[in-house]
mmCIF file of C-alpha atoms and ligand atoms in Angstrom:
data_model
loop_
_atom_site.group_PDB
_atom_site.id
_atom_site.type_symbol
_atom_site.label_atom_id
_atom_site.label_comp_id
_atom_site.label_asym_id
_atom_site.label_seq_id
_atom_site.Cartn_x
_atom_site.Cartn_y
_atom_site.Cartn_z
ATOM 1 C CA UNK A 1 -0.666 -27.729 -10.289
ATOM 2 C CA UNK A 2 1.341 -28.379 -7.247
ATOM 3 C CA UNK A 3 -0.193 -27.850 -4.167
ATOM 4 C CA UNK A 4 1.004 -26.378 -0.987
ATOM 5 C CA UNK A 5 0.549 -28.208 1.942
ATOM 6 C CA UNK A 6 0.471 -27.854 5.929
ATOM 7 C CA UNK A 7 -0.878 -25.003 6.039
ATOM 8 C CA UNK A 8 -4.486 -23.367 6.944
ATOM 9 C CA UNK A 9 -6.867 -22.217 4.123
ATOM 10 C CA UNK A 10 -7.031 -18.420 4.371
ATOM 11 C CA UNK A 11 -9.281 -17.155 1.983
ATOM 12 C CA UNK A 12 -9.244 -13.751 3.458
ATOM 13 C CA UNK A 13 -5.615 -12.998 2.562
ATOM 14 C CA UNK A 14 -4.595 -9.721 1.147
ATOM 15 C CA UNK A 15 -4.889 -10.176 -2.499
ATOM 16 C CA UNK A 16 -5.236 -8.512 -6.142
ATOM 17 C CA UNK A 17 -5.868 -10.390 -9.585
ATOM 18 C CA UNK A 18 -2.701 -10.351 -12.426
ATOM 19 C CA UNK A 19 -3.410 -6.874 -14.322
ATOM 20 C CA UNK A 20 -4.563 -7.701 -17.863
ATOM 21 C CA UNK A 21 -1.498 -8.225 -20.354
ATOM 22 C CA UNK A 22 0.827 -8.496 -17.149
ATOM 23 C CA UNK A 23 3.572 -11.154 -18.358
ATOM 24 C CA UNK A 24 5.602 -11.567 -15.563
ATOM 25 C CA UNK A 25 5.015 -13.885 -12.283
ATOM 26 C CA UNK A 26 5.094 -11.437 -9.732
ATOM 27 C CA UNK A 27 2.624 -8.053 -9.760
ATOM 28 C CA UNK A 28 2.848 -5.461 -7.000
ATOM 29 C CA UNK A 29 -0.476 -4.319 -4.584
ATOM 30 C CA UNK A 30 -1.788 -1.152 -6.218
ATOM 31 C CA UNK A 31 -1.775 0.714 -3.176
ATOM 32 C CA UNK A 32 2.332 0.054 -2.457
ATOM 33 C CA UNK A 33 4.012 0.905 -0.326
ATOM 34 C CA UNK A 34 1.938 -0.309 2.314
ATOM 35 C CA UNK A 35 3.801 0.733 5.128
ATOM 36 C CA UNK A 36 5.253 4.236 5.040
ATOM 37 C CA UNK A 37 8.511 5.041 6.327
ATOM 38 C CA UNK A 38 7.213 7.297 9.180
ATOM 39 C CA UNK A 39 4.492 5.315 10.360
ATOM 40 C CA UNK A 40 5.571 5.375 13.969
ATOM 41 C CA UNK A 41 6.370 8.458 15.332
ATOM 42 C CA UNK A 42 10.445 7.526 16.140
ATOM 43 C CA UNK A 43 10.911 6.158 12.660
ATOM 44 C CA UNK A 44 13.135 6.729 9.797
ATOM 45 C CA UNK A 45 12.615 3.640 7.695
ATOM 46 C CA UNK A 46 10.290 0.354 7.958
ATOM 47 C CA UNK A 47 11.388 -2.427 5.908
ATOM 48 C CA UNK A 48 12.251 -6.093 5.803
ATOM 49 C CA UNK A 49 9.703 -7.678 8.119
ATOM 50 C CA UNK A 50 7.772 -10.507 8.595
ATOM 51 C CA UNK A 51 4.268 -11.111 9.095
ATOM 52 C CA UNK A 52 1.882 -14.131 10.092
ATOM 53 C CA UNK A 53 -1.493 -15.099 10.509
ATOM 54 C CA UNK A 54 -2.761 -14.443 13.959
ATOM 55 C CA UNK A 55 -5.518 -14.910 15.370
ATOM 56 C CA UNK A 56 -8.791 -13.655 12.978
ATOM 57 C CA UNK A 57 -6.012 -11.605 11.352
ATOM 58 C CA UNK A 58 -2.910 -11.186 11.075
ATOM 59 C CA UNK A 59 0.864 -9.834 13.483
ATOM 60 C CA UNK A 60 3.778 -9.453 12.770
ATOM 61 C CA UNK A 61 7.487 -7.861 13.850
ATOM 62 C CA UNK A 62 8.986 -5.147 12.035
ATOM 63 C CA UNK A 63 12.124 -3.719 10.990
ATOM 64 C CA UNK A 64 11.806 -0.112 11.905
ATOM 65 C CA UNK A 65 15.145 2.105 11.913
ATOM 66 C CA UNK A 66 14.951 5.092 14.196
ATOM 67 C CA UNK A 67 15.818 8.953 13.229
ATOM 68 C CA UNK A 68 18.960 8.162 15.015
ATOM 69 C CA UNK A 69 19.062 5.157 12.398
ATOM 70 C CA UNK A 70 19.524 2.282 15.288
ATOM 71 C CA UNK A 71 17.586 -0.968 14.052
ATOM 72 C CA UNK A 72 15.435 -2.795 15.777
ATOM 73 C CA UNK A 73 12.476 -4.917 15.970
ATOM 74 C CA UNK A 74 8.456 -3.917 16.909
ATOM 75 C CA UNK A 75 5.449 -5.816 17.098
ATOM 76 C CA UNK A 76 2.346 -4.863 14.851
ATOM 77 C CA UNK A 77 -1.001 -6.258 14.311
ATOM 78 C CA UNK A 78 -3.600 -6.141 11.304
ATOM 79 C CA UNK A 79 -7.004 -6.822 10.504
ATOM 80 C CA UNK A 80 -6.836 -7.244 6.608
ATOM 81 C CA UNK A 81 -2.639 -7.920 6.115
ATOM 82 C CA UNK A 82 -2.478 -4.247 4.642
ATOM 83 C CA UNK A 83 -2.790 -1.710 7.017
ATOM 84 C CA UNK A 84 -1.140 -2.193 10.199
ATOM 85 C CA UNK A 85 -0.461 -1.283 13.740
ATOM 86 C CA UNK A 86 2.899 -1.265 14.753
ATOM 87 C CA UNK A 87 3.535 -0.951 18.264
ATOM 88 C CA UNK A 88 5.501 2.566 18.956
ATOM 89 C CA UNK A 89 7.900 1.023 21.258
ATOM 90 C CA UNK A 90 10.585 -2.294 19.998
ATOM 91 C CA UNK A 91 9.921 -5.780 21.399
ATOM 92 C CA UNK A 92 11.584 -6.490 24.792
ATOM 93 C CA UNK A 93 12.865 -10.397 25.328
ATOM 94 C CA UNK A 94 12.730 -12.334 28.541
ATOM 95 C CA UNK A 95 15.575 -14.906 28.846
ATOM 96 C CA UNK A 96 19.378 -14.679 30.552
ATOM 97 C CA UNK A 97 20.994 -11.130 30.120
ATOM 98 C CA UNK A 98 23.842 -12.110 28.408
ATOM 99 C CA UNK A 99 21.569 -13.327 25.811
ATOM 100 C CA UNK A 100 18.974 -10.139 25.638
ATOM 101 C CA UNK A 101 21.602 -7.886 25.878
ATOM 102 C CA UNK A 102 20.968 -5.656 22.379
ATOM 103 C CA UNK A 103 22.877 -4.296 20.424
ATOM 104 C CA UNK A 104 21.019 -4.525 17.069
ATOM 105 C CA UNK A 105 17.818 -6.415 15.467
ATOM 106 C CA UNK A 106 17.312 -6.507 12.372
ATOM 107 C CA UNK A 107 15.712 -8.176 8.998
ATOM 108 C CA UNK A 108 13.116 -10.099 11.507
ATOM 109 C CA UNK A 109 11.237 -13.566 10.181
ATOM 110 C CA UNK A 110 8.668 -15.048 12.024
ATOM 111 C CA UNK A 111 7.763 -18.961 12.162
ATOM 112 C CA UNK A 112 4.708 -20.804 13.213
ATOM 113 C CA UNK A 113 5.975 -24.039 14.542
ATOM 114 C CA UNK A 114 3.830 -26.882 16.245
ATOM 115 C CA UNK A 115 2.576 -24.213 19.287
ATOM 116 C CA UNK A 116 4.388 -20.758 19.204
ATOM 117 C CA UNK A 117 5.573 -18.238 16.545
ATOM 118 C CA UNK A 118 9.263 -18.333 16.216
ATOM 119 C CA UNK A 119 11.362 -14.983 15.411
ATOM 120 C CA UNK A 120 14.540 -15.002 13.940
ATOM 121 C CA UNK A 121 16.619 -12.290 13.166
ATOM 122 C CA UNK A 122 19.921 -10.683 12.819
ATOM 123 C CA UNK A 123 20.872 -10.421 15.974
ATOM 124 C CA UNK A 124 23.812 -7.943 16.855
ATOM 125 C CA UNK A 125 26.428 -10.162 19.241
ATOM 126 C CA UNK A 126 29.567 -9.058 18.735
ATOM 127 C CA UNK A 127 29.318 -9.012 14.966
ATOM 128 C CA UNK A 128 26.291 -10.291 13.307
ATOM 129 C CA UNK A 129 24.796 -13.339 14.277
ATOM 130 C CA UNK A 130 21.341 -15.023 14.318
ATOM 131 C CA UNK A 131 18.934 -14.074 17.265
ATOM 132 C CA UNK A 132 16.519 -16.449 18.068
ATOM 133 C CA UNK A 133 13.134 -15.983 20.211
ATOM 134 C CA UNK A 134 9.024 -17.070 20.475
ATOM 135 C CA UNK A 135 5.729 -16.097 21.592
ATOM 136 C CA UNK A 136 2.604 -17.040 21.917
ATOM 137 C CA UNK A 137 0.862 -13.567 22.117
ATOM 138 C CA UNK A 138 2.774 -11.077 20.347
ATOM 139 C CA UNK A 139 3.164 -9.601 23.566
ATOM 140 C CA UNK A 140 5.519 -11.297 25.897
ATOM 141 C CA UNK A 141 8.275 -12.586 24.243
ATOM 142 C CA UNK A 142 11.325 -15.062 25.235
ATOM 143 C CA UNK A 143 14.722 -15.128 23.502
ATOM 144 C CA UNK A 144 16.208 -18.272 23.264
ATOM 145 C CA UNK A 145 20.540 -18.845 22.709
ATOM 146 C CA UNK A 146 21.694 -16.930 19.556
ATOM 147 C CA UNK A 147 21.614 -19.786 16.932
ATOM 148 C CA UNK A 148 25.758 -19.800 15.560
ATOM 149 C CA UNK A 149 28.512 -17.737 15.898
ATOM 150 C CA UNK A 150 29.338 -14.730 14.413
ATOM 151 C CA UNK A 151 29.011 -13.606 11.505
ATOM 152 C CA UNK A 152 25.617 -15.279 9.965
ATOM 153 C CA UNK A 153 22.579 -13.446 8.792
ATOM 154 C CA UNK A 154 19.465 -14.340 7.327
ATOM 155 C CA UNK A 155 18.482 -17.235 9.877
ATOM 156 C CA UNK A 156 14.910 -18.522 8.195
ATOM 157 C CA UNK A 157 13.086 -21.210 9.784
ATOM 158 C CA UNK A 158 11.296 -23.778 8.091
ATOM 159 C CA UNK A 159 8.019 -24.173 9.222
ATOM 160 C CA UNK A 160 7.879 -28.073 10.831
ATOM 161 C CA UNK A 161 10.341 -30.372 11.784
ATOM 162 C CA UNK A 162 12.578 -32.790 9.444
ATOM 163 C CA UNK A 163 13.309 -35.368 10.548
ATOM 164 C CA UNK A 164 12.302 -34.689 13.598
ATOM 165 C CA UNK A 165 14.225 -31.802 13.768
ATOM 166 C CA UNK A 166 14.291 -28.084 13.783
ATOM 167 C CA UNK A 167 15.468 -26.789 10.431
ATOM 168 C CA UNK A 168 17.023 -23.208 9.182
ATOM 169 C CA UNK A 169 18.615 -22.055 6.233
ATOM 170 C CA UNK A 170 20.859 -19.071 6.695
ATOM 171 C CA UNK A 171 23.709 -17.171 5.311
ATOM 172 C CA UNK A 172 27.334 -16.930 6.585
ATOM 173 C CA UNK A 173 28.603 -13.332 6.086
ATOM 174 C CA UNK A 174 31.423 -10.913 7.750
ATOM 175 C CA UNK A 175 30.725 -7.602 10.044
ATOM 176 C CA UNK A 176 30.111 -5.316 6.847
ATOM 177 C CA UNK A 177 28.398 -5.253 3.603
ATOM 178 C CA UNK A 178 29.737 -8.574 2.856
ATOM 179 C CA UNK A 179 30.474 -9.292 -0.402
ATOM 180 C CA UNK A 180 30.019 -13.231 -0.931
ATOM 181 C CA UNK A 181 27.249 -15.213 0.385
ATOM 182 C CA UNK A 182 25.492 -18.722 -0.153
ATOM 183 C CA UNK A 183 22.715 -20.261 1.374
ATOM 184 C CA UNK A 184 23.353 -22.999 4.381
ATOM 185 C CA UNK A 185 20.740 -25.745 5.960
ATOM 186 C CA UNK A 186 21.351 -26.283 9.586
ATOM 187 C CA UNK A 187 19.421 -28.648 12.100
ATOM 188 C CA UNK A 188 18.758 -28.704 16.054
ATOM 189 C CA UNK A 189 16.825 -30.994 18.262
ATOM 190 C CA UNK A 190 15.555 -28.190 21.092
ATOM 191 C CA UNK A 191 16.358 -24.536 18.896
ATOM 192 C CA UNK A 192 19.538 -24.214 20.741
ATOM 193 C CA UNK A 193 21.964 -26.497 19.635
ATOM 194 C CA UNK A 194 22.314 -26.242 15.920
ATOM 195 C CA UNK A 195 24.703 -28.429 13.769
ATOM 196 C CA UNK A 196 24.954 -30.794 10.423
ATOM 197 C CA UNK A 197 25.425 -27.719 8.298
ATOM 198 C CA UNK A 198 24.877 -28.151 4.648
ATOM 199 C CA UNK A 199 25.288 -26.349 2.080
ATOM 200 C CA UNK A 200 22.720 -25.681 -0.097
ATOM 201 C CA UNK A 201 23.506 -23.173 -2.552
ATOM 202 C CA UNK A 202 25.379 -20.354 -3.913
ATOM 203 C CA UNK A 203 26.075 -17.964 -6.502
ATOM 204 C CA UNK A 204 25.887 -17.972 -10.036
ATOM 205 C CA UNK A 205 25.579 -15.774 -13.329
ATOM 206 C CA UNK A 206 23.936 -12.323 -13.504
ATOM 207 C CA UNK A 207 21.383 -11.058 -11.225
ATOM 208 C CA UNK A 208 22.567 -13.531 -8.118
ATOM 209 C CA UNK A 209 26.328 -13.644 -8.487
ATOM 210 C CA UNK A 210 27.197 -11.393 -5.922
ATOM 211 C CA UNK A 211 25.530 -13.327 -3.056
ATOM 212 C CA UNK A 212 22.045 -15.004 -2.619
ATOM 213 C CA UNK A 213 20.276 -15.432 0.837
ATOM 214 C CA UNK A 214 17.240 -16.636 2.141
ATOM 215 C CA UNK A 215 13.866 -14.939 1.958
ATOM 216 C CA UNK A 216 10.381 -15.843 3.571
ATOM 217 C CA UNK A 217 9.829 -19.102 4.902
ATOM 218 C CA UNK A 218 9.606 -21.806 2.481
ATOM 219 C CA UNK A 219 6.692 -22.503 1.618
ATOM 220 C CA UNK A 220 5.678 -26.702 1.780
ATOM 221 C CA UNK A 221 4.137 -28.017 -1.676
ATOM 222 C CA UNK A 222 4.171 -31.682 -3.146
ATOM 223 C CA UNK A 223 6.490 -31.178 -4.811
ATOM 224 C CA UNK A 224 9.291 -29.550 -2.264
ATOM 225 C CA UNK A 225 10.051 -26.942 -0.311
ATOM 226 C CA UNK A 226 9.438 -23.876 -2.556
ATOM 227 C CA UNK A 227 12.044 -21.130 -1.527
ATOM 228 C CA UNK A 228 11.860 -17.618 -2.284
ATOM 229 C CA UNK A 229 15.376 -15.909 -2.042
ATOM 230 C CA UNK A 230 17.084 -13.048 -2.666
ATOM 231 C CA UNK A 231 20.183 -12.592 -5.413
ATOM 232 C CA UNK A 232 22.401 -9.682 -5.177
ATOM 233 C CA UNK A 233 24.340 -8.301 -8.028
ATOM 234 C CA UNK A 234 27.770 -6.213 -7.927
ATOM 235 C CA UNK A 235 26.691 -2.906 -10.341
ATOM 236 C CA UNK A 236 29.190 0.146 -10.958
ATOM 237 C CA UNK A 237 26.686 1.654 -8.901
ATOM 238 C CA UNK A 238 26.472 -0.340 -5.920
ATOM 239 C CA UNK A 239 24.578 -3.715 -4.984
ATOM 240 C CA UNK A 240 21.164 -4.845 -6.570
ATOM 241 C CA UNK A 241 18.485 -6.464 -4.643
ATOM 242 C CA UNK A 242 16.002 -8.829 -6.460
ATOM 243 C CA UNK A 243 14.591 -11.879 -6.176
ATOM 244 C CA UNK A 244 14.158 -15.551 -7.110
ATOM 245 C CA UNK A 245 13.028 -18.997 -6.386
ATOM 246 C CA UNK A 246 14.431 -22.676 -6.033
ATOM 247 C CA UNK A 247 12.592 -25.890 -5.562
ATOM 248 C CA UNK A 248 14.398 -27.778 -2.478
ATOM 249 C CA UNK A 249 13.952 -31.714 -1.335
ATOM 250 C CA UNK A 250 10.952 -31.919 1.145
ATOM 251 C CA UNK A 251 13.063 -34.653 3.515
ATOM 252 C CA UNK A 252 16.823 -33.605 2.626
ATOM 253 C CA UNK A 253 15.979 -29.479 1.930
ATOM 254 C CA UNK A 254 19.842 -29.166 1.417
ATOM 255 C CA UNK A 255 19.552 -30.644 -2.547
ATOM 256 C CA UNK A 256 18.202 -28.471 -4.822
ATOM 257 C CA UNK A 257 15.551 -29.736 -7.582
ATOM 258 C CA UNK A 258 15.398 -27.019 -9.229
ATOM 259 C CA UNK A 259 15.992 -23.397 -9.456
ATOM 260 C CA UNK A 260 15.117 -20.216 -11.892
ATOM 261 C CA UNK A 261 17.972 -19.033 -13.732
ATOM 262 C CA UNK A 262 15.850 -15.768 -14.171
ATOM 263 C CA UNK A 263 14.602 -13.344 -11.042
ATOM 264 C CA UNK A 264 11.267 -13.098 -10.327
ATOM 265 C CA UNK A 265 10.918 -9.724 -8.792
ATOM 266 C CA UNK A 266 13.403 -6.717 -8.617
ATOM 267 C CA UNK A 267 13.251 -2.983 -8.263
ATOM 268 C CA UNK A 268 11.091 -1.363 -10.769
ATOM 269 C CA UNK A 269 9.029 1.217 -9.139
ATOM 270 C CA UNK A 270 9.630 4.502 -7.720
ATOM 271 C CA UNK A 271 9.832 3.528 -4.028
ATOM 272 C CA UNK A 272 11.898 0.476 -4.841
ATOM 273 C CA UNK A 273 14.641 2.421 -6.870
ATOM 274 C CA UNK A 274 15.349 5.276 -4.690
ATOM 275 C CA UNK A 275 15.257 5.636 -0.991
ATOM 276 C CA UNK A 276 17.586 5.210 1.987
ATOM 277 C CA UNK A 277 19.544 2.270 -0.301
ATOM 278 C CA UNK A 278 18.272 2.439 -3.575
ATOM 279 C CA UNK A 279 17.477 -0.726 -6.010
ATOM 280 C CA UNK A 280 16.584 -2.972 -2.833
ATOM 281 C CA UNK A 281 13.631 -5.666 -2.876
ATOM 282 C CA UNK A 282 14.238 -7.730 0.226
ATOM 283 C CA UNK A 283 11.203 -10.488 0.959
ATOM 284 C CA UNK A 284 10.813 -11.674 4.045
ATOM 285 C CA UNK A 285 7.392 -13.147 4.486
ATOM 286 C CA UNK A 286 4.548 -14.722 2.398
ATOM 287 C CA UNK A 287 0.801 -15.548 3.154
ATOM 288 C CA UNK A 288 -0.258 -18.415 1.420
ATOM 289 C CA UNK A 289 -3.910 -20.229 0.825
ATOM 290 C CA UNK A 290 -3.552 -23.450 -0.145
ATOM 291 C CA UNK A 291 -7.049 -23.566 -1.463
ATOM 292 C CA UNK A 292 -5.949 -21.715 -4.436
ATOM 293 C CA UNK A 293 -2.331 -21.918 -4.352
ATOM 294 C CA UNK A 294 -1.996 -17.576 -3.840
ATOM 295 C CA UNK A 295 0.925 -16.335 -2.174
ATOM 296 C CA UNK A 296 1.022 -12.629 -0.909
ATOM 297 C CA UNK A 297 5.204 -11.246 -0.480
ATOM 298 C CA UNK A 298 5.925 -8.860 2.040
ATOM 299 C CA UNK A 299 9.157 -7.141 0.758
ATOM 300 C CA UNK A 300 11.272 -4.297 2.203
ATOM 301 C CA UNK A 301 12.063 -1.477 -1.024
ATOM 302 C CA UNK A 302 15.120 0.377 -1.120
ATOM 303 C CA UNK A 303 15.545 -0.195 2.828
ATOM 304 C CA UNK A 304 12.933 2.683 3.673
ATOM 305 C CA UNK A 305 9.494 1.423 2.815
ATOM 306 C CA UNK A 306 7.496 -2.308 3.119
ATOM 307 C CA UNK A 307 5.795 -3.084 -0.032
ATOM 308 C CA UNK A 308 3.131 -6.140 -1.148
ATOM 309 C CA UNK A 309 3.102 -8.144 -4.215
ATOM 310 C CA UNK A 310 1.241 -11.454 -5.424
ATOM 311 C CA UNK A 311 2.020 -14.518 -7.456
ATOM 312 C CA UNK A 312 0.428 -17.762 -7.254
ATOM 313 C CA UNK A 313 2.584 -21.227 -6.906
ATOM 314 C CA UNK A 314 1.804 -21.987 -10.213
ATOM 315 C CA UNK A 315 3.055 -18.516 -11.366
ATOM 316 C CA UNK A 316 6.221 -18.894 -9.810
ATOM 317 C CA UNK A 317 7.143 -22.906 -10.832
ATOM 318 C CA UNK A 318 5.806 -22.567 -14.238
ATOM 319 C CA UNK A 319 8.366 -19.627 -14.590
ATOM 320 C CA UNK A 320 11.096 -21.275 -12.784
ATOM 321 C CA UNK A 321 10.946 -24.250 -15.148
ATOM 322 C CA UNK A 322 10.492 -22.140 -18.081
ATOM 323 C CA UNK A 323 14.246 -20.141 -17.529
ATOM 324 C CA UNK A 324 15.868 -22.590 -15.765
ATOM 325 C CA UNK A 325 18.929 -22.886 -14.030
ATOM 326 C CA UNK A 326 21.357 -26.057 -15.039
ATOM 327 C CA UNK A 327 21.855 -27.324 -10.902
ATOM 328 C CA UNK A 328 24.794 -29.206 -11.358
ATOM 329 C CA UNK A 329 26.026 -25.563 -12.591
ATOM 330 C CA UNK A 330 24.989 -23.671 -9.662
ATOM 331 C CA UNK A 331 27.903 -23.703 -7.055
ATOM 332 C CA UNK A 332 29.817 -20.387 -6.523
ATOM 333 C CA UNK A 333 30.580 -19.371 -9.969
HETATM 334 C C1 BMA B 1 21.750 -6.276 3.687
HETATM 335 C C2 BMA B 1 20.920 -6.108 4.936
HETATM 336 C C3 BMA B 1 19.491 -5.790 4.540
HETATM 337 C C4 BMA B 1 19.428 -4.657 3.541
HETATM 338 C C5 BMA B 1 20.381 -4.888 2.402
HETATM 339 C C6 BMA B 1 20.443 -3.750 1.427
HETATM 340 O O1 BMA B 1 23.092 -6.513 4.014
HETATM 341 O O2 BMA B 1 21.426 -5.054 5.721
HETATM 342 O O3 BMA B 1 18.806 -5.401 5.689
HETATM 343 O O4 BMA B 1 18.124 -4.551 3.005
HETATM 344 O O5 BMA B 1 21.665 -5.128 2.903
HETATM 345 O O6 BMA B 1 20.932 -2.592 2.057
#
């Protein structure tokens, strides 16, 4: 079994055994959704956010859409990963104005790195682009330079530094729905200047050959950076949201190893198919314990509700490598 490493044993974590007779990798929480789309009094809609552990429990920041459908981002706190707090009022940043100046935050990640918890995010500047910040507290909070130009979204940190630098995957894009999108590996030696862009991966057949972007923060095992990611396909009916996983090099994350030519996790349920934008399963944040290799998903559904699911590492490699992809096949089909 490969193991993940660098990371705390949390025996704790939010967590459900596979139903009985349950053949695929990923199962959901029986209680989903676990955050309802009006569980702040100002919201329409709370999706696509990230959580951590924290302290003896756990925080996090939160995509919550207002009823006047403006995104941004808000702090929350839990005891037990499942039912949470979120703070009724968005996160302000410290830092230069020209940098805080807001015009949208959305699809937040959050980071532990070395001493602080990093936030990410799409950051509106003029167009898309990828917002950058930390704290130590979950309650002051410092933005940092936005990380490129515009139009980028999807900025995910990886959790230490390679080669002794920072490291971040994200996805180009344009100012709309964008239809293209592959997955980039950038580098920075202080989290403002970023540069030696690689690219990592794109497209390919079926479920991801509209765009792929990427998830959660990848997760650190023996055996490579396991990355959860999302795959979008072009239906009659509109874009498809599911998700999938690739195995990338744990000193040059840029080259794949491997990846799953099937998805591991799309919309299924009620809440996942219909809502604000239906057919959406977004992750953007996993708890992990290495002890026993569990990973819990925090995933947005059909951009309204957040929703919980489990897998284990096992689970997910031993399913990769049994419907693989061919890599040397992989490049924007
Ligand atoms: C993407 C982002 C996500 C959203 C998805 C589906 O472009 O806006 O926040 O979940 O579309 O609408």
């Amino acid at each position: 079994m490969a193991k993940i490493i660098g990371r705390p044993a949390l025996p704790n974590m939010p967590w459900q055994d596979k139903p009985q007779g349950f053949d695929k990798p990923v199962w959901r929480y029986d209680g989903n959704p676990i955050i309802k789309r009006d569980a702040i009094p100002t919201s329409n809609s709370i999706f696509n956010s990230a959580v951590v552990v924290y302290k003896d429990g756990y925080a996090g920041v939160f995509r919550c859409d207002n009823r006047g459908v403006e995104m941004d981002i808000f702090a929350g706190f839990s005891k037990d990963g499942i039912n949470w707090e979120i703070n009724h009022d968005p996160i302000v940043f410290e830092g230069e104005k020209d940098v805080t100046r807001k015009e949208y935050r959305y699809d937040p990640r959050v980071c532990f790195i070395e001493d602080r918890y990093y936030i990410t995010w799409c950051n509106g500047y003029h167009g898309p682009t990828i917002g950058i910040g930390y704290t130590y507290d979950f309650k002051t909070f410092y933005q940092l330079e936005n990380a490129f130009l515009p139009y980028n979204r999807n900025g995910v940190l990886f959790p230490r530094k390679i080669g002794g630098k920072f490291a971040m995957v994200s996805r180009p894009s344009d100012t709309g729905h964008t239809p293209f999108g592959d997955i980039f590996y950038s580098e920075s030696p202080d989290m403002t200047y970023w540069g030696k862009h690689r690219f990592v991966f794109g497209t390919a057949d079926g479920w991801q050959s509209k765009k792929v972007g990427p998830g959660p923060t990848p997760i650190e095992t023996d055996e490579g950076w396991l990355m959860i990611y999302h795959g979008v396909l072009n239906s009659c009916n509109g874009f498809v949201y599911r998700f999938g996983v690739a195995l990338l090099d744990i000193d040059r994350p840029w080259i794949v190893k491997e990846r799953g030519n099937f998805y591991v996790f799309g919309p299924e349920e009620q809440y996942e198919l219909t809502g604000d934008v239906p057919n959406v399963t977004f992750p953007c944040a996993t708890l992990t314990d290495p002890e026993t290799g569990r990973i819990a998903i925090y995933y947005g559904a059909a951009d309204t509700v957040t929703g919980l699911a489990f897998t284990t590492v096992d689970e997910l490699l031993s399913y990769m490598r049994k419907y693989p992809m061919n890599v040397g096949d992989q490049e924007n089909k």
